[in-house]
PDB file of C-alpha atoms in Angstrom:
ATOM      1  CA  MET A   1     -97.558-181.236-117.726  1.00 43.00           C
ATOM      2  CA  PRO A   2     -99.624-182.790-114.219  1.00 45.00           C
ATOM      3  CA  PHE A   3     -99.762-180.426-111.341  1.00 47.00           C
ATOM      4  CA  THR A   4     -97.366-182.343-108.882  1.00 49.00           C
ATOM      5  CA  PRO A   5     -98.164-181.275-105.016  1.00 51.00           C
ATOM      6  CA  ALA A   6     -95.529-179.516-103.333  1.00 59.00           C
ATOM      7  CA  ALA A   7     -93.942-179.923 -99.252  1.00 76.00           C
ATOM      8  CA  VAL A   8     -94.470-177.688 -96.977  1.00 82.00           C
ATOM      9  CA  ASP A   9     -91.805-176.180 -96.544  1.00 84.00           C
ATOM     10  CA  ASP A  10     -91.438-175.712-100.629  1.00 87.00           C
ATOM     11  CA  VAL A  11     -94.378-173.920-100.886  1.00 88.00           C
ATOM     12  CA  LEU A  12     -93.727-171.955 -97.935  1.00 88.00           C
ATOM     13  CA  THR A  13     -90.289-171.550 -99.618  1.00 91.00           C
ATOM     14  CA  ALA A  14     -92.026-170.282-102.699  1.00 91.00           C
ATOM     15  CA  LEU A  15     -94.847-167.715-100.213  1.00 93.00           C
ATOM     16  CA  GLY A  16     -91.711-166.224 -98.985  1.00 91.00           C
ATOM     17  CA  GLU A  17     -90.475-165.898-102.906  1.00 93.00           C
ATOM     18  CA  ARG A  18     -93.813-164.408-103.925  1.00 94.00           C
ATOM     19  CA  PHE A  19     -95.459-161.819-101.301  1.00 93.00           C
ATOM     20  CA  GLY A  20     -91.786-161.322 -98.869  1.00 91.00           C
ATOM     21  CA  ALA A  21     -90.607-162.619 -95.399  1.00 89.00           C
ATOM     22  CA  LEU A  22     -93.767-163.827 -93.617  1.00 91.00           C
ATOM     23  CA  GLU A  23     -93.766-165.108 -89.723  1.00 93.00           C
ATOM     24  CA  SER A  24     -94.246-168.689 -89.813  1.00 92.00           C
ATOM     25  CA  SER A  25     -93.694-172.165 -87.418  1.00 91.00           C
ATOM     26  CA  VAL A  26     -94.621-175.127 -86.835  1.00 89.00           C
ATOM     27  CA  PHE A  27     -95.247-176.909 -83.343  1.00 88.00           C
ATOM     28  CA  ARG A  28     -96.466-180.756 -83.648  1.00 88.00           C
ATOM     29  CA  GLY A  29     -95.874-181.261 -86.993  1.00 83.00           C
ATOM     30  CA  GLN A  30     -98.485-178.694 -87.924  1.00 88.00           C
ATOM     31  CA  THR A  31     -96.664-175.737 -89.378  1.00 92.00           C
ATOM     32  CA  ARG A  32     -99.107-172.158 -89.434  1.00 95.00           C
ATOM     33  CA  VAL A  33     -97.908-168.819 -91.291  1.00 96.00           C
ATOM     34  CA  VAL A  34     -99.572-165.021 -90.193  1.00 96.00           C
ATOM     35  CA  VAL A  35    -100.039-163.026 -93.264  1.00 97.00           C
ATOM     36  CA  GLN A  36    -100.614-159.067 -93.402  1.00 96.00           C
ATOM     37  CA  GLU A  37    -104.935-159.032 -93.482  1.00 96.00           C
ATOM     38  CA  GLU A  38    -103.912-157.132 -97.131  1.00 95.00           C
ATOM     39  CA  GLN A  39    -102.349-160.236 -98.419  1.00 96.00           C
ATOM     40  CA  SER A  40    -104.604-162.726 -97.278  1.00 97.00           C
ATOM     41  CA  PHE A  41    -106.643-163.722 -99.954  1.00 98.00           C
ATOM     42  CA  ASP A  42    -104.021-163.260-101.996  1.00 98.00           C
ATOM     43  CA  VAL A  43    -101.930-165.641 -99.831  1.00 97.00           C
ATOM     44  CA  LEU A  44    -104.558-168.113 -99.290  1.00 98.00           C
ATOM     45  CA  ALA A  45    -105.256-168.271-103.765  1.00 98.00           C
ATOM     46  CA  PHE A  46    -101.571-169.326-104.173  1.00 97.00           C
ATOM     47  CA  LEU A  47    -102.426-171.767-101.352  1.00 96.00           C
ATOM     48  CA  LYS A  48    -104.537-173.462-103.389  1.00 97.00           C
ATOM     49  CA  SER A  49    -103.108-172.745-106.950  1.00 95.00           C
ATOM     50  CA  ARG A  50     -99.890-175.340-104.684  1.00 93.00           C
ATOM     51  CA  GLY A  51    -102.179-177.396-104.578  1.00 93.00           C
ATOM     52  CA  PHE A  52    -104.471-176.441-101.075  1.00 96.00           C
ATOM     53  CA  ASP A  53    -107.285-177.452-102.295  1.00 97.00           C
ATOM     54  CA  GLN A  54    -109.965-178.011 -99.246  1.00 97.00           C
ATOM     55  CA  LEU A  55    -110.201-175.167 -97.016  1.00 98.00           C
ATOM     56  CA  VAL A  56    -111.076-176.483 -93.679  1.00 98.00           C
ATOM     57  CA  ASP A  57    -112.182-174.578 -91.448  1.00 98.00           C
ATOM     58  CA  VAL A  58    -112.600-170.743 -90.432  1.00 98.00           C
ATOM     59  CA  THR A  59    -112.293-169.497 -87.609  1.00 97.00           C
ATOM     60  CA  CYS A  60    -111.593-166.695 -84.786  1.00 97.00           C
ATOM     61  CA  VAL A  61    -109.807-165.410 -81.387  1.00 95.00           C
ATOM     62  CA  ASP A  62    -110.547-162.928 -80.045  1.00 95.00           C
ATOM     63  CA  TYR A  63    -107.495-162.082 -77.868  1.00 94.00           C
ATOM     64  CA  LEU A  64    -109.128-159.215 -75.413  1.00 92.00           C
ATOM     65  CA  GLU A  65    -107.262-159.244 -72.860  1.00 88.00           C
ATOM     66  CA  TYR A  66    -104.525-161.343 -73.479  1.00 92.00           C
ATOM     67  CA  ARG A  67    -100.798-160.833 -72.083  1.00 93.00           C
ATOM     68  CA  GLY A  68     -98.531-159.617 -75.097  1.00 93.00           C
ATOM     69  CA  ALA A  69    -101.627-160.013 -78.048  1.00 92.00           C
ATOM     70  CA  THR A  70    -100.954-156.694 -79.630  1.00 93.00           C
ATOM     71  CA  ARG A  71    -103.833-157.328 -82.010  1.00 95.00           C
ATOM     72  CA  ARG A  72    -107.636-158.605 -80.741  1.00 95.00           C
ATOM     73  CA  TYR A  73    -109.149-161.208 -83.168  1.00 96.00           C
ATOM     74  CA  GLY A  74    -107.153-163.761 -85.061  1.00 97.00           C
ATOM     75  CA  LEU A  75    -108.882-165.499 -87.785  1.00 98.00           C
ATOM     76  CA  VAL A  76    -107.463-168.600 -88.771  1.00 98.00           C
ATOM     77  CA  TYR A  77    -107.914-171.157 -92.217  1.00 98.00           C
ATOM     78  CA  LEU A  78    -107.217-174.634 -91.607  1.00 98.00           C
ATOM     79  CA  LEU A  79    -106.174-175.565 -95.667  1.00 97.00           C
ATOM     80  CA  ALA A  80    -105.815-179.295 -96.612  1.00 96.00           C
ATOM     81  CA  SER A  81    -104.133-180.835 -99.260  1.00 94.00           C
ATOM     82  CA  THR A  82    -106.327-183.912-100.831  1.00 95.00           C
ATOM     83  CA  ALA A  83    -103.507-184.539-103.354  1.00 93.00           C
ATOM     84  CA  THR A  84    -100.504-184.639-100.489  1.00 90.00           C
ATOM     85  CA  ASN A  85    -102.808-184.831 -97.017  1.00 91.00           C
ATOM     86  CA  GLN A  86    -100.750-182.096 -95.626  1.00 93.00           C
ATOM     87  CA  ARG A  87    -102.100-179.419 -93.709  1.00 95.00           C
ATOM     88  CA  LEU A  88    -101.372-175.969 -93.069  1.00 96.00           C
ATOM     89  CA  THR A  89    -103.080-173.050 -90.958  1.00 97.00           C
ATOM     90  CA  VAL A  90    -103.144-169.131 -92.156  1.00 98.00           C
ATOM     91  CA  ARG A  91    -103.875-166.722 -89.749  1.00 97.00           C
ATOM     92  CA  THR A  92    -104.387-163.045 -90.245  1.00 98.00           C
ATOM     93  CA  PHE A  93    -105.460-160.616 -88.008  1.00 97.00           C
ATOM     94  CA  VAL A  94    -107.859-157.493 -87.498  1.00 97.00           C
ATOM     95  CA  ASP A  95    -108.916-154.817 -84.733  1.00 95.00           C
ATOM     96  CA  ASP A  96    -111.694-152.794 -83.781  1.00 91.00           C
ATOM     97  CA  PRO A  97    -113.958-150.540 -84.549  1.00 93.00           C
ATOM     98  CA  ASP A  98    -114.086-152.232 -87.831  1.00 93.00           C
ATOM     99  CA  PRO A  99    -112.441-155.542 -88.125  1.00 96.00           C
ATOM    100  CA  THR A 100    -113.134-156.551 -91.850  1.00 97.00           C
ATOM    101  CA  VAL A 101    -110.895-159.071 -94.100  1.00 98.00           C
ATOM    102  CA  ARG A 102    -112.060-160.070 -97.837  1.00 98.00           C
ATOM    103  CA  SER A 103    -114.030-163.136 -98.144  1.00 98.00           C
ATOM    104  CA  VAL A 104    -113.177-166.305 -99.693  1.00 98.00           C
ATOM    105  CA  VAL A 105    -116.290-167.853-101.167  1.00 98.00           C
ATOM    106  CA  SER A 106    -115.001-167.231-104.266  1.00 98.00           C
ATOM    107  CA  LEU A 107    -112.199-169.401-104.314  1.00 98.00           C
ATOM    108  CA  TRP A 108    -113.999-172.229-101.226  1.00 98.00           C
ATOM    109  CA  GLU A 109    -117.486-172.022-101.747  1.00 97.00           C
ATOM    110  CA  GLY A 110    -117.932-174.565 -98.056  1.00 95.00           C
ATOM    111  CA  ALA A 111    -116.321-170.410 -96.911  1.00 97.00           C
ATOM    112  CA  ASN A 112    -119.894-169.196 -97.349  1.00 97.00           C
ATOM    113  CA  TRP A 113    -121.488-170.479 -93.768  1.00 96.00           C
ATOM    114  CA  LEU A 114    -118.117-171.076 -92.178  1.00 97.00           C
ATOM    115  CA  GLU A 115    -117.486-166.843 -92.358  1.00 97.00           C
ATOM    116  CA  ARG A 116    -121.069-166.800 -92.070  1.00 96.00           C
ATOM    117  CA  GLU A 117    -120.343-167.994 -88.401  1.00 95.00           C
ATOM    118  CA  VAL A 118    -118.130-166.135 -87.472  1.00 96.00           C
ATOM    119  CA  TRP A 119    -119.073-162.844 -88.797  1.00 94.00           C
ATOM    120  CA  ASP A 120    -122.264-164.124 -86.446  1.00 92.00           C
ATOM    121  CA  LEU A 121    -120.325-164.774 -83.710  1.00 91.00           C
ATOM    122  CA  PHE A 122    -117.196-162.394 -83.896  1.00 92.00           C
ATOM    123  CA  GLY A 123    -118.196-159.528 -86.003  1.00 92.00           C
ATOM    124  CA  ILE A 124    -115.472-159.901 -88.184  1.00 96.00           C
ATOM    125  CA  ARG A 125    -117.025-158.298 -91.694  1.00 96.00           C
ATOM    126  CA  PHE A 126    -116.039-160.157 -94.783  1.00 97.00           C
ATOM    127  CA  THR A 127    -116.172-158.849 -97.876  1.00 97.00           C
ATOM    128  CA  GLY A 128    -117.188-159.844-101.240  1.00 97.00           C
ATOM    129  CA  HIS A 129    -119.484-162.303 -99.412  1.00 97.00           C
ATOM    130  CA  PRO A 130    -122.447-163.459-101.627  1.00 95.00           C
ATOM    131  CA  ASP A 131    -124.496-163.086 -97.673  1.00 93.00           C
ATOM    132  CA  LEU A 132    -122.844-162.316 -95.237  1.00 91.00           C
ATOM    133  CA  ARG A 133    -126.314-162.845 -92.455  1.00 86.00           C
ATOM    134  CA  ARG A 134    -126.666-164.392 -89.140  1.00 86.00           C
ATOM    135  CA  LEU A 135    -126.095-167.980 -88.999  1.00 83.00           C
ATOM    136  CA  VAL A 136    -126.507-169.273 -85.233  1.00 81.00           C
ATOM    137  CA  MET A 137    -128.164-166.177 -83.381  1.00 80.00           C
ATOM    138  CA  PRO A 138    -131.254-164.464 -84.564  1.00 72.00           C
ATOM    139  CA  GLU A 139    -131.234-161.621 -86.991  1.00 80.00           C
ATOM    140  CA  GLU A 140    -132.771-159.228 -84.514  1.00 81.00           C
ATOM    141  CA  PHE A 141    -129.622-160.032 -82.448  1.00 81.00           C
ATOM    142  CA  THR A 142    -127.003-156.873 -81.962  1.00 79.00           C
ATOM    143  CA  ALA A 143    -124.240-158.462 -80.304  1.00 72.00           C
ATOM    144  CA  HIS A 144    -121.568-161.398 -81.569  1.00 83.00           C
ATOM    145  CA  PRO A 145    -122.183-163.392 -78.113  1.00 71.00           C
ATOM    146  CA  ASP A 146    -118.015-164.808 -78.597  1.00 82.00           C
ATOM    147  CA  ARG A 147    -116.463-161.030 -78.181  1.00 78.00           C
ATOM    148  CA  LYS A 148    -115.098-160.863 -74.182  1.00 83.00           C
ATOM    149  CA  SER A 149    -116.042-157.474 -74.703  1.00 79.00           C
ATOM    150  CA  THR A 150    -119.445-159.712 -74.925  1.00 64.00           C
ATOM    151  CA  ARG A 151    -119.354-162.113 -72.250  1.00 57.00           C
ATOM    152  CA  LEU A 152    -118.057-159.212 -69.949  1.00 52.00           C
ATOM    153  CA  ASN A 153    -121.048-156.593 -70.483  1.00 56.00           C
ATOM    154  CA  SER A 154    -123.792-159.790 -69.769  1.00 53.00           C
ATOM    155  CA  SER A 155    -121.425-160.741 -66.811  1.00 48.00           C
ATOM    156  CA  HIS A 156    -121.140-157.509 -65.382  1.00 43.00           C
ATOM    157  CA  ALA A 157    -125.302-157.228 -66.172  1.00 43.00           C
ATOM    158  CA  ASN A 158    -126.436-159.863 -63.327  1.00 39.00           C
TER     159      ASN A 158
END
């Protein structure tokens, strides 16, 4: 039987059936779902199997001093279906002192450099990454420049 990509609403329903109730929202036609870090790899693998075959981006938001934030770092995975041109944003949160999430390089080879960039700039560790090392900053650099605490500390040094 040929593969028929499902609509985003159908995928969200299937996610809920498989992983339990997940927080989701739609803003300006863009669907977002929030998953627990422990489920993130399995959810992303499930979404890939349901037609979201392209990892567009992996990025991070530092919510330090963000009003109402209860978690420090928000990882953002932007997925797309090349068959349907649908997009889906998957968010997961990690905290200090050891912000860690499972690598998705085994799902999308393109995650290699994207995860390295997030590691380099935010200090998020990706367990199982084949080569997690600096991408932007020199190897000897010890901080992660996009962490708000790093910027706050460096601005006070002047």
